[in-house]
Every structure is written in C-alpha cells, then in structure tokens.
Amino acid sequence: MRNLGQLMQQAQRMQEEMQRAQAELASLEVTGSAGGGLASVVMTGAHEVRRVTIDRKLLAEDPDMVEDLLAAAFNDAVNKVAEASRARLGNVTAGLNLPPGFKMPF
C-alpha cells in the first residue's frame, strides 16, 4: 500500500505541474510571420489572436499575396505554440515512458 500512496502523491504533483504549465502556455505570446515580416500574427498559447499586422503598401499592390502571407503567418504562429507546448508539457511528463501519441492530460 505504501507504493500506491507514493504513486498517488506523484500523480497529484504531476497534475499540479501540468496545470501550472498549461497556465504558462495560455499567457505565452508568440509571433508568426511571413514574407520577411510583411505580415505577422501575435497569438497566445491558447490560440487567441491578439494582433495582425500587414504592410500597408502590400495591401494596395497585391491583395492576393496578403491573403497568402496571412495564412502563412497564422500557420507559423500555430506551429510556434505547438512547439512551446511540447517543450513545456514534455518537461512535466518526462520519465513517465508514455507510449508515442499519448495525449496529456488524461
């Protein structure tokens, strides 16, 4: 029974660390950009968009390119959030030997 108690304490600590990491991620802001900075998107770790910036000259010259650059900037921001999430949550689950593709939290 002693090992079960230790396991439960470890699970509780891991849950607290997971909640802390998720809170950190939610407040994180990343900037995705495209076209060498012609378009950029600021997004939180909770995937909320805070700001979109577009080079004004590009709007008049090539509106179709603006759409492509915005899509690329959004994708860049989403990828950066995913990368930060893997890094932060990976620290919490390190050493658990979870199977590939296992999603946390449970």
Tab-separated table of C-alpha atoms in Angstrom:
chain	number	residue	atom	x	y	z
A	1	MET	CA	0.000	0.000	0.000
A	2	ARG	CA	2.941	2.278	0.583
A	3	ASN	CA	3.836	2.275	-3.122
A	4	LEU	CA	0.243	3.131	-4.008
A	5	GLY	CA	0.404	6.161	-1.717
A	6	GLN	CA	3.636	7.299	-3.333
A	7	LEU	CA	2.126	6.794	-6.773
A	8	MET	CA	-0.899	8.891	-5.816
A	9	GLN	CA	1.358	11.673	-4.484
A	10	GLN	CA	3.382	11.597	-7.689
A	11	ALA	CA	0.191	11.772	-9.760
A	12	GLN	CA	-1.015	14.758	-7.706
A	13	ARG	CA	2.309	16.585	-8.172
A	14	MET	CA	2.234	15.858	-11.894
A	15	GLN	CA	-1.322	17.199	-12.146
A	16	GLU	CA	-0.293	20.398	-10.348
A	17	GLU	CA	2.731	20.801	-12.622
A	18	MET	CA	0.522	20.175	-15.671
A	19	GLN	CA	-1.912	22.887	-14.552
A	20	ARG	CA	0.965	25.293	-13.966
A	21	ALA	CA	2.435	24.533	-17.403
A	22	GLN	CA	-0.958	24.995	-19.074
A	23	ALA	CA	-1.419	28.368	-17.348
A	24	GLU	CA	2.031	29.447	-18.536
A	25	LEU	CA	1.174	28.380	-22.076
A	26	ALA	CA	-2.127	30.255	-22.033
A	27	SER	CA	-0.319	33.501	-21.181
A	28	LEU	CA	2.512	32.907	-23.655
A	29	GLU	CA	2.551	35.098	-26.765
A	30	VAL	CA	4.265	34.088	-29.990
A	31	THR	CA	4.661	35.975	-33.248
A	32	GLY	CA	4.202	34.174	-36.528
A	33	SER	CA	5.432	35.987	-39.595
A	34	ALA	CA	5.648	35.569	-43.341
A	35	GLY	CA	7.133	37.374	-46.296
A	36	GLY	CA	10.089	38.650	-44.334
A	37	GLY	CA	7.803	40.465	-41.896
A	38	LEU	CA	5.285	41.805	-44.432
A	39	ALA	CA	2.577	40.028	-42.436
A	40	SER	CA	2.655	38.964	-38.811
A	41	VAL	CA	0.291	37.487	-36.246
A	42	VAL	CA	0.614	37.626	-32.459
A	43	MET	CA	-1.113	34.630	-30.862
A	44	THR	CA	-1.384	33.345	-27.306
A	45	GLY	CA	-0.649	29.797	-26.250
A	46	ALA	CA	-4.429	29.325	-26.090
A	47	HIS	CA	-4.567	30.140	-29.844
A	48	GLU	CA	-6.210	33.537	-29.320
A	49	VAL	CA	-5.075	36.096	-31.869
A	50	ARG	CA	-4.013	39.363	-30.246
A	51	ARG	CA	-2.741	41.305	-33.231
A	52	VAL	CA	-2.430	41.109	-37.017
A	53	THR	CA	-0.002	43.370	-38.857
A	54	ILE	CA	0.122	43.808	-42.626
A	55	ASP	CA	2.452	46.043	-44.621
A	56	ARG	CA	0.064	48.763	-45.901
A	57	LYS	CA	1.867	49.090	-49.226
A	58	LEU	CA	1.286	45.421	-49.923
A	59	LEU	CA	-2.456	45.836	-49.409
A	60	ALA	CA	-2.673	48.222	-52.357
A	61	GLU	CA	-0.154	46.456	-54.582
A	62	ASP	CA	-1.052	42.777	-54.212
A	63	PRO	CA	-4.117	41.933	-52.100
A	64	ASP	CA	-3.982	38.269	-53.186
A	65	MET	CA	-0.483	37.958	-51.752
A	66	VAL	CA	-1.752	39.448	-48.475
A	67	GLU	CA	-4.139	36.514	-48.095
A	68	ASP	CA	-1.346	34.000	-48.709
A	69	LEU	CA	1.005	35.769	-46.314
A	70	LEU	CA	-1.643	35.928	-43.584
A	71	ALA	CA	-2.321	32.209	-43.909
A	72	ALA	CA	1.413	31.508	-43.672
A	73	ALA	CA	1.795	33.832	-40.652
A	74	PHE	CA	-1.112	32.141	-38.834
A	75	ASN	CA	0.367	28.719	-39.541
A	76	ASP	CA	3.760	29.893	-38.302
A	77	ALA	CA	2.197	31.138	-35.053
A	78	VAL	CA	0.250	27.880	-34.542
A	79	ASN	CA	3.432	25.868	-35.100
A	80	LYS	CA	5.301	28.003	-32.560
A	81	VAL	CA	2.546	27.468	-29.972
A	82	ALA	CA	2.674	23.703	-30.605
A	83	GLU	CA	6.451	23.713	-30.221
A	84	ALA	CA	6.258	25.644	-26.947
A	85	SER	CA	3.532	23.307	-25.716
A	86	ARG	CA	5.615	20.215	-26.467
A	87	ALA	CA	8.596	21.732	-24.683
A	88	ARG	CA	6.719	22.796	-21.542
A	89	LEU	CA	4.426	19.793	-21.197
A	90	GLY	CA	7.250	17.434	-22.130
A	91	ASN	CA	9.102	18.545	-19.019
A	92	VAL	CA	6.095	17.570	-16.906
A	93	THR	CA	5.738	14.105	-18.418
A	94	ALA	CA	9.460	13.337	-18.696
A	95	GLY	CA	10.382	9.971	-17.278
A	96	LEU	CA	6.869	8.518	-17.456
A	97	ASN	CA	7.656	6.402	-20.546
A	98	LEU	CA	4.305	7.171	-22.152
A	99	PRO	CA	3.556	5.463	-25.471
A	100	PRO	CA	4.005	7.541	-28.645
A	101	GLY	CA	0.958	9.662	-29.426
A	102	PHE	CA	-0.388	9.501	-25.877
A	103	LYS	CA	-2.236	12.728	-25.161
A	104	MET	CA	-1.905	14.621	-21.880
A	105	PRO	CA	-3.767	15.485	-19.730
A	106	PHE	CA	-5.511	12.147	-19.429
